[in-house]
Short mmCIF file of C-alpha atoms in Angstrom, two decimals:
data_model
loop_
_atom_site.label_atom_id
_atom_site.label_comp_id
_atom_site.label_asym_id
_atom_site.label_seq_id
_atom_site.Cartn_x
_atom_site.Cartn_y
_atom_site.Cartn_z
CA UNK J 1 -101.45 -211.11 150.21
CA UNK J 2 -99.27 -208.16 150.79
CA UNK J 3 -95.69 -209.63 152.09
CA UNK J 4 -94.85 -207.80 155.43
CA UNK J 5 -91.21 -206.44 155.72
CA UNK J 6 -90.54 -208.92 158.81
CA UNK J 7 -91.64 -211.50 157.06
CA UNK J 8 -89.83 -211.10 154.63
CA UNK J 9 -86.63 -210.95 156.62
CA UNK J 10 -87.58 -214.24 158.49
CA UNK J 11 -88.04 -215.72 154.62
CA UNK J 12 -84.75 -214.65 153.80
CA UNK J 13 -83.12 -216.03 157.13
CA UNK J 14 -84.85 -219.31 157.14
CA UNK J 15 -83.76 -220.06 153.55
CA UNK J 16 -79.75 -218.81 153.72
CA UNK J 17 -80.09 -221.37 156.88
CA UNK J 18 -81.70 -224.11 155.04
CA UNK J 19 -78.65 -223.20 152.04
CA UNK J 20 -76.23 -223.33 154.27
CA UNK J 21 -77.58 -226.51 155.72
CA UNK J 22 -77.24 -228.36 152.66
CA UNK J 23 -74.16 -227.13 150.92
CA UNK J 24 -71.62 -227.36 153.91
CA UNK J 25 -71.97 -231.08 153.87
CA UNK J 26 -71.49 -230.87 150.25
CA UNK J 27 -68.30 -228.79 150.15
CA UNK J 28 -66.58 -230.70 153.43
CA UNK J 29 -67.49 -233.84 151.23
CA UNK J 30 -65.52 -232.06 147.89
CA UNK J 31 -62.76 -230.63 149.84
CA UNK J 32 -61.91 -234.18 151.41
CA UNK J 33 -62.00 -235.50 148.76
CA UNK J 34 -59.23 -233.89 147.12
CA UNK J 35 -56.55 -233.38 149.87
CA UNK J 36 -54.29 -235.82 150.44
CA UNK J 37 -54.29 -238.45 153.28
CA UNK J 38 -51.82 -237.26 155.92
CA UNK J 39 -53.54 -234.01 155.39
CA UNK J 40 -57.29 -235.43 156.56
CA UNK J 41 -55.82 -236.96 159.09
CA UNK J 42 -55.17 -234.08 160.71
CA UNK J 43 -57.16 -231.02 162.02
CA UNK J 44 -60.30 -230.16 159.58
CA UNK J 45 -59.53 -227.55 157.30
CA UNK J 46 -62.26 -225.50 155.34
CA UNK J 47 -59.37 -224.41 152.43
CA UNK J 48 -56.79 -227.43 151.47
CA UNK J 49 -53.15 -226.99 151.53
CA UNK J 50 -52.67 -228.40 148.57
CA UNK J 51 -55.42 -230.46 146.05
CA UNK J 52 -55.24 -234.23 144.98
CA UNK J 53 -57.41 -235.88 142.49
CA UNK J 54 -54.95 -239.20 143.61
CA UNK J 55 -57.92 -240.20 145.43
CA UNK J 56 -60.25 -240.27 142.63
CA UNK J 57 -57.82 -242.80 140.83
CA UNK J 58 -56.70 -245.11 144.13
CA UNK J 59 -60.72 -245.69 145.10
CA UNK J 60 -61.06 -247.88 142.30
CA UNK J 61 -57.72 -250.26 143.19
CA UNK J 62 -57.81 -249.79 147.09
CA UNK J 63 -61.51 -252.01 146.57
CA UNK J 64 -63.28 -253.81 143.47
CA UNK J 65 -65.25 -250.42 143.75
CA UNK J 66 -66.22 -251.05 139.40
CA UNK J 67 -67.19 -254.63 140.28
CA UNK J 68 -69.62 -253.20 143.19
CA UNK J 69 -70.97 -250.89 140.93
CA UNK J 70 -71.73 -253.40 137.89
CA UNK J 71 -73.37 -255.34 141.08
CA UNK J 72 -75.51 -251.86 141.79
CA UNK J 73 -76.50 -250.98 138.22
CA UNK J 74 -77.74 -255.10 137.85
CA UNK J 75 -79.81 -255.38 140.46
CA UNK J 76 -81.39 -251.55 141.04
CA UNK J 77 -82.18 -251.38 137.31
CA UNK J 78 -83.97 -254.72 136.80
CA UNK J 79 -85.63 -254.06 140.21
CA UNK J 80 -86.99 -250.97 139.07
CA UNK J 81 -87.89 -252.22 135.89
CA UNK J 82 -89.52 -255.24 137.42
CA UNK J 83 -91.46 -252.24 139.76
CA UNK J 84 -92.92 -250.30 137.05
CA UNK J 85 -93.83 -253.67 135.01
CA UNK J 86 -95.56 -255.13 137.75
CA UNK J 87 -97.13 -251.76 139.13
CA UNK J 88 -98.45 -250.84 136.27
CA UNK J 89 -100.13 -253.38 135.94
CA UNK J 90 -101.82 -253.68 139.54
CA UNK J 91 -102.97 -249.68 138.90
CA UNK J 92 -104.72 -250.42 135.96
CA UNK J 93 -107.60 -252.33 137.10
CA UNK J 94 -107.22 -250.59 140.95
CA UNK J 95 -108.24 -247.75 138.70
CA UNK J 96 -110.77 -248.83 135.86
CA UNK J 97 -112.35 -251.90 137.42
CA UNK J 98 -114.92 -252.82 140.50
CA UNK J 99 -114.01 -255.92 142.10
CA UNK J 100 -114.76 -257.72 145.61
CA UNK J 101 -111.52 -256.91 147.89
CA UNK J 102 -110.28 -253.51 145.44
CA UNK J 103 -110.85 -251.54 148.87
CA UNK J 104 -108.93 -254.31 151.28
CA UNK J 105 -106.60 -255.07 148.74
CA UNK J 106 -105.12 -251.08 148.34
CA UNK J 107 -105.41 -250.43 151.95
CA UNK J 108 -103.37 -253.64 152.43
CA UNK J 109 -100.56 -252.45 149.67
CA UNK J 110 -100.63 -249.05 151.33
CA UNK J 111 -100.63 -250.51 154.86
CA UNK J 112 -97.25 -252.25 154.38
CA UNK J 113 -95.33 -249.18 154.50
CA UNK J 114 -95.57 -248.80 157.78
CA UNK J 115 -93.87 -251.10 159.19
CA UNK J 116 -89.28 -250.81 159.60
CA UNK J 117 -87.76 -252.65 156.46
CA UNK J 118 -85.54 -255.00 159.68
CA UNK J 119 -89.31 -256.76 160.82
CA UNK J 120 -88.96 -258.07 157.09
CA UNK J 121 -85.26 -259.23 157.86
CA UNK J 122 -85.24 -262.42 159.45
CA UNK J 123 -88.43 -264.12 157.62
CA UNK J 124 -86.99 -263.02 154.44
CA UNK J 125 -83.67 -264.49 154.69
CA UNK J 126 -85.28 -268.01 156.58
CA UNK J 127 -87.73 -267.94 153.19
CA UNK J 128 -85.03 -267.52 151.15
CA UNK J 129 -83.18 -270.32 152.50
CA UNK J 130 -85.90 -272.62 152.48
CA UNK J 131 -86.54 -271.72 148.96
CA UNK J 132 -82.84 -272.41 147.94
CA UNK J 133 -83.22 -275.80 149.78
CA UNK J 134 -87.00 -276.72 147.83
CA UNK J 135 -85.64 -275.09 144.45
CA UNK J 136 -81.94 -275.12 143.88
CA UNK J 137 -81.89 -271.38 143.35
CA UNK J 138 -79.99 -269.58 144.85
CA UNK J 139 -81.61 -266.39 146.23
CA UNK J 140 -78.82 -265.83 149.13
CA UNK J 141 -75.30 -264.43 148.36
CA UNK J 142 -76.75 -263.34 144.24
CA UNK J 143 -78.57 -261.06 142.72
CA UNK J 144 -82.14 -262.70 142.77
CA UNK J 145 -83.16 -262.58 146.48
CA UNK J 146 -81.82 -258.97 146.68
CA UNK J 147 -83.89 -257.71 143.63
CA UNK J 148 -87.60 -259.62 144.80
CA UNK J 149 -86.51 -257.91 147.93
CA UNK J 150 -86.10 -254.21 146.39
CA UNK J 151 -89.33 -255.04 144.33
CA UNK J 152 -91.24 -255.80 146.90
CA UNK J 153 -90.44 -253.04 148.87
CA UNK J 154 -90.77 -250.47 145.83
CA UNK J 155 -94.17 -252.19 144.45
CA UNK J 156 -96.82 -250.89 147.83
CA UNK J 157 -95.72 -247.16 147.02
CA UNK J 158 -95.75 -247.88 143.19
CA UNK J 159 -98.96 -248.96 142.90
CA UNK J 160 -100.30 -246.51 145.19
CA UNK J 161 -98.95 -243.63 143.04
CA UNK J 162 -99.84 -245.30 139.78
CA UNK J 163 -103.37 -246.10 140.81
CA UNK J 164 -103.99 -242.36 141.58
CA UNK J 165 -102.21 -241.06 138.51
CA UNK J 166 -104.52 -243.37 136.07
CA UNK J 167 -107.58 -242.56 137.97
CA UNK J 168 -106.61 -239.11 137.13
CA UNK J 169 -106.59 -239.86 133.32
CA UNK J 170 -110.12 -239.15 131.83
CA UNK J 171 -111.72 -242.64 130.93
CA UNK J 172 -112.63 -241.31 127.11
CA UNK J 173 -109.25 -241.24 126.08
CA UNK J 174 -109.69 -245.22 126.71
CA UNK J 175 -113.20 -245.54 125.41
CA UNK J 176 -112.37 -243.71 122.38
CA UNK J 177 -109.68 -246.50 121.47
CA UNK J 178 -111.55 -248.83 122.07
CA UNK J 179 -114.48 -248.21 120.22
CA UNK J 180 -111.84 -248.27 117.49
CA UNK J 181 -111.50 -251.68 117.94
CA UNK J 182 -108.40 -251.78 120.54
CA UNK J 183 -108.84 -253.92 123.53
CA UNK J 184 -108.11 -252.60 127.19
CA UNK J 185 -104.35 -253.99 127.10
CA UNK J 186 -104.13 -251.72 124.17
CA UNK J 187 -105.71 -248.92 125.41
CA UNK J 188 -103.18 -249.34 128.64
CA UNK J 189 -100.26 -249.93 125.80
CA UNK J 190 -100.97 -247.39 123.28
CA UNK J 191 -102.99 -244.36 125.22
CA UNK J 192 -102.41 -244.79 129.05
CA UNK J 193 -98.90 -245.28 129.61
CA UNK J 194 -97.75 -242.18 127.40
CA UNK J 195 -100.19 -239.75 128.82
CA UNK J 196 -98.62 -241.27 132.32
CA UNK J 197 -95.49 -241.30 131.87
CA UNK J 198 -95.08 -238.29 134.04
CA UNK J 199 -96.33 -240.85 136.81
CA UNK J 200 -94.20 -243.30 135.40
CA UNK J 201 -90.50 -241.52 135.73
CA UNK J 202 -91.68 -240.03 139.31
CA UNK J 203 -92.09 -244.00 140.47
CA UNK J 204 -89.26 -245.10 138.71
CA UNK J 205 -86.42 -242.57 139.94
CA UNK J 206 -88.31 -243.52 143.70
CA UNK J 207 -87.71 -246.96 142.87
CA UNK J 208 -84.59 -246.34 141.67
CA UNK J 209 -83.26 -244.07 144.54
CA UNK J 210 -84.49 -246.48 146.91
CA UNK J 211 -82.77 -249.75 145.82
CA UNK J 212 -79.51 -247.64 144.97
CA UNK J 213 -78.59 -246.55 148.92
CA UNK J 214 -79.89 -249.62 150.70
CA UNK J 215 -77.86 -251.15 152.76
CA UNK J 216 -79.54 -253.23 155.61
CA UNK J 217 -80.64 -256.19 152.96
CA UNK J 218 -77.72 -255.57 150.97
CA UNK J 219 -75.52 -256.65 154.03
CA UNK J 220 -77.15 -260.32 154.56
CA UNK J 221 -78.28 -261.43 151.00
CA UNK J 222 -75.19 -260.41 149.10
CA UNK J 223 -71.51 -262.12 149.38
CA UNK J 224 -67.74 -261.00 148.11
CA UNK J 225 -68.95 -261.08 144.66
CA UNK J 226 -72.20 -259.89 144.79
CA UNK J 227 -71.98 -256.76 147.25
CA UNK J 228 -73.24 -253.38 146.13
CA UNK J 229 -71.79 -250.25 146.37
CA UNK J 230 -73.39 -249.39 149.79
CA UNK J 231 -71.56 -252.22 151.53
CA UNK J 232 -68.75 -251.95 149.75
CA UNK J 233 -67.75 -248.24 150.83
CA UNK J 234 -67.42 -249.82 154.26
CA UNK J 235 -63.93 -251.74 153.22
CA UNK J 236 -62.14 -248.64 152.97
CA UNK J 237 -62.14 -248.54 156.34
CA UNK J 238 -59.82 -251.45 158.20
CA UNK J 239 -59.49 -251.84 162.22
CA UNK J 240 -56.31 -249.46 162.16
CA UNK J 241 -57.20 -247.04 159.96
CA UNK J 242 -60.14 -244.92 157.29
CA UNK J 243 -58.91 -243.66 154.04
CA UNK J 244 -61.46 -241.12 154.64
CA UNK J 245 -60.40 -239.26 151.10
CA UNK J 246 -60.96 -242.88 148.88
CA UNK J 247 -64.06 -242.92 151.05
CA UNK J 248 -65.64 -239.34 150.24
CA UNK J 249 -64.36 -239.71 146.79
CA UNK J 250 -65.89 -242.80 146.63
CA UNK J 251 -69.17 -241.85 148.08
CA UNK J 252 -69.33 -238.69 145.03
CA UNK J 253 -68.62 -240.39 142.57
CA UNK J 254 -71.60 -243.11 143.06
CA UNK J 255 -73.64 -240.47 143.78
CA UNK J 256 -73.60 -239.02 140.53
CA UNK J 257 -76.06 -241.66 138.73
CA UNK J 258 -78.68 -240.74 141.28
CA UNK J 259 -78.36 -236.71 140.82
CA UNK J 260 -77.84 -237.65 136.69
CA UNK J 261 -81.48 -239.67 136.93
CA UNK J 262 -83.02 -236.73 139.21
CA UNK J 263 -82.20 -234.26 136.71
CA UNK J 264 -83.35 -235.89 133.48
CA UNK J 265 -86.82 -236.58 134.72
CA UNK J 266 -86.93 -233.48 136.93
CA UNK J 267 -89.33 -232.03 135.23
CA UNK J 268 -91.79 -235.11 135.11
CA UNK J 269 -90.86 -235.01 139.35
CA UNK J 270 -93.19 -232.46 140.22
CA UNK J 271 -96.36 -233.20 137.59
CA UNK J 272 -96.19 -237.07 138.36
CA UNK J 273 -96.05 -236.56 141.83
CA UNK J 274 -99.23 -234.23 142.51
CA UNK J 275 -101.14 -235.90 139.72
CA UNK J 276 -102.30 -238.58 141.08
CA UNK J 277 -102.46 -237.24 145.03
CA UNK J 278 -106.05 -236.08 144.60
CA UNK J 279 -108.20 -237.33 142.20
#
């Protein structure tokens, strides 16, 4: 199809729109970051008078910002790990085998993601507590109840994706290992997971992404020594004032993980993601 020269001039428009949509955030975030305090607190200005990378060193004293993000890394990584583990291994069979309840049980898995994470708030928390109270573990105010909270949240769209992306996988590769004498966990081990691993990346950086920016759980399961970066942004702001520099600084610099996972498995993204959304 021929590309009309309108069209092509509402193309153009539409994305230096979209561009400009998504850097100026971007460079407001940069450029407060590096002026200094008196100078934020005064009218916004796109060029600054003069640059600061004090902020960049305070943000780690003004808050136990490192001890927030040792909390982050602990809990989003074994949550994520946890994810794939226990994903992968609900996809298999969803995939391979025919069971009574496979159609009840994936429309169930798929179903909970449509309800708002705060429903899950309150009976959380009460189970929580009544599992501290039967157990002697604590899952309030550490790192357990927040990461079976981020796996259970991850696992519906995990398996989902997973479960398409192996039905997607030709069942000879499988058939051929095992007539070699390999059983099915070996076939999953040693011929599924690294033709999947597209799949695999794509469900772990959603995972990932996901547990790293929550905040709403994060704010009633963790305590002073357990808090995650996402609640702990909010202390550089006090009733009198916002160290709005520390903050922006702040908020880059834990960013950076995030964009550094996006772009090493950014070229999985796109195949993992469309493999397994038709079969």
């Amino acid at each position: 199809m021929n590309e009309t020269r309108g069209f092509r001039w509402f193309r153009r428009i539409v994305l230096t729109f979209l561009t400009v949509f998504t850097v100026l955030p971007l460079y407001v975030l940069v450029v407060t970051s590096v002026k200094p305090l008196e100078n934020v607190r005064g009218a916004f200005t796109w060029l600054p008078d003069r640059v600061t990378l004090q902020p960049y060193v305070d943000m780690w004293t003004t808050i136990p910002l490192a001890r927030y993000l040792v909390n982050s890394l602990i809990v989003t990584t074994t949550a994520t790990v946890l994810a794939l583990v226990v994903a992968v291994l609900a996809a298999y069979p969803l995939s391979r085998l025919r069971f009574r309840g496979k159609r009840l049980f994936s429309m169930t898995v798929l179903s909970t993601q449509m309800f708002p994470g705060i429903l899950f708030l309150l009976p959380l928390f009460l189970i929580f507590v009544r599992l501290e109270d039967l157990t002697g573990i604590e899952f309030t105010g550490s790192y357990t109840g927040l990461i079976i909270t981020y796996l259970t949240f991850a696992l519906p769209f995990s398996i989902w994706m997973l479960a398409g992306y192996f039905s997607a996988i030709p069942e000879g590769l499988e058939e051929a290992a095992m007539i070699d004498g390999t059983g099915r966990i070996g076939a999953l081990v040693r011929v599924i997971l690294p033709v999947a691993r597209p799949g695999i990346l794509a469900v772990g950086v959603f995972a990932f992404i996901t547990a790293w920016g929550e905040v709403l759980f994060a704010s009633v399961l963790t305590d002073t020594e357990t808090r995650t970066l996402s609640i702990g942004l909010k202390l550089y702001t006090s009733q009198t004032d916002t160290l709005w520099n520390e903050l922006l600084a702040a908020s880059l610099t834990i960013s950076l993980p995030v964009v550094v996972a996006f772009m090493l498995v950014q070229r999985y993204l796109v195949s993992g993601l469309s493999a397994g959304a038709v079969k």
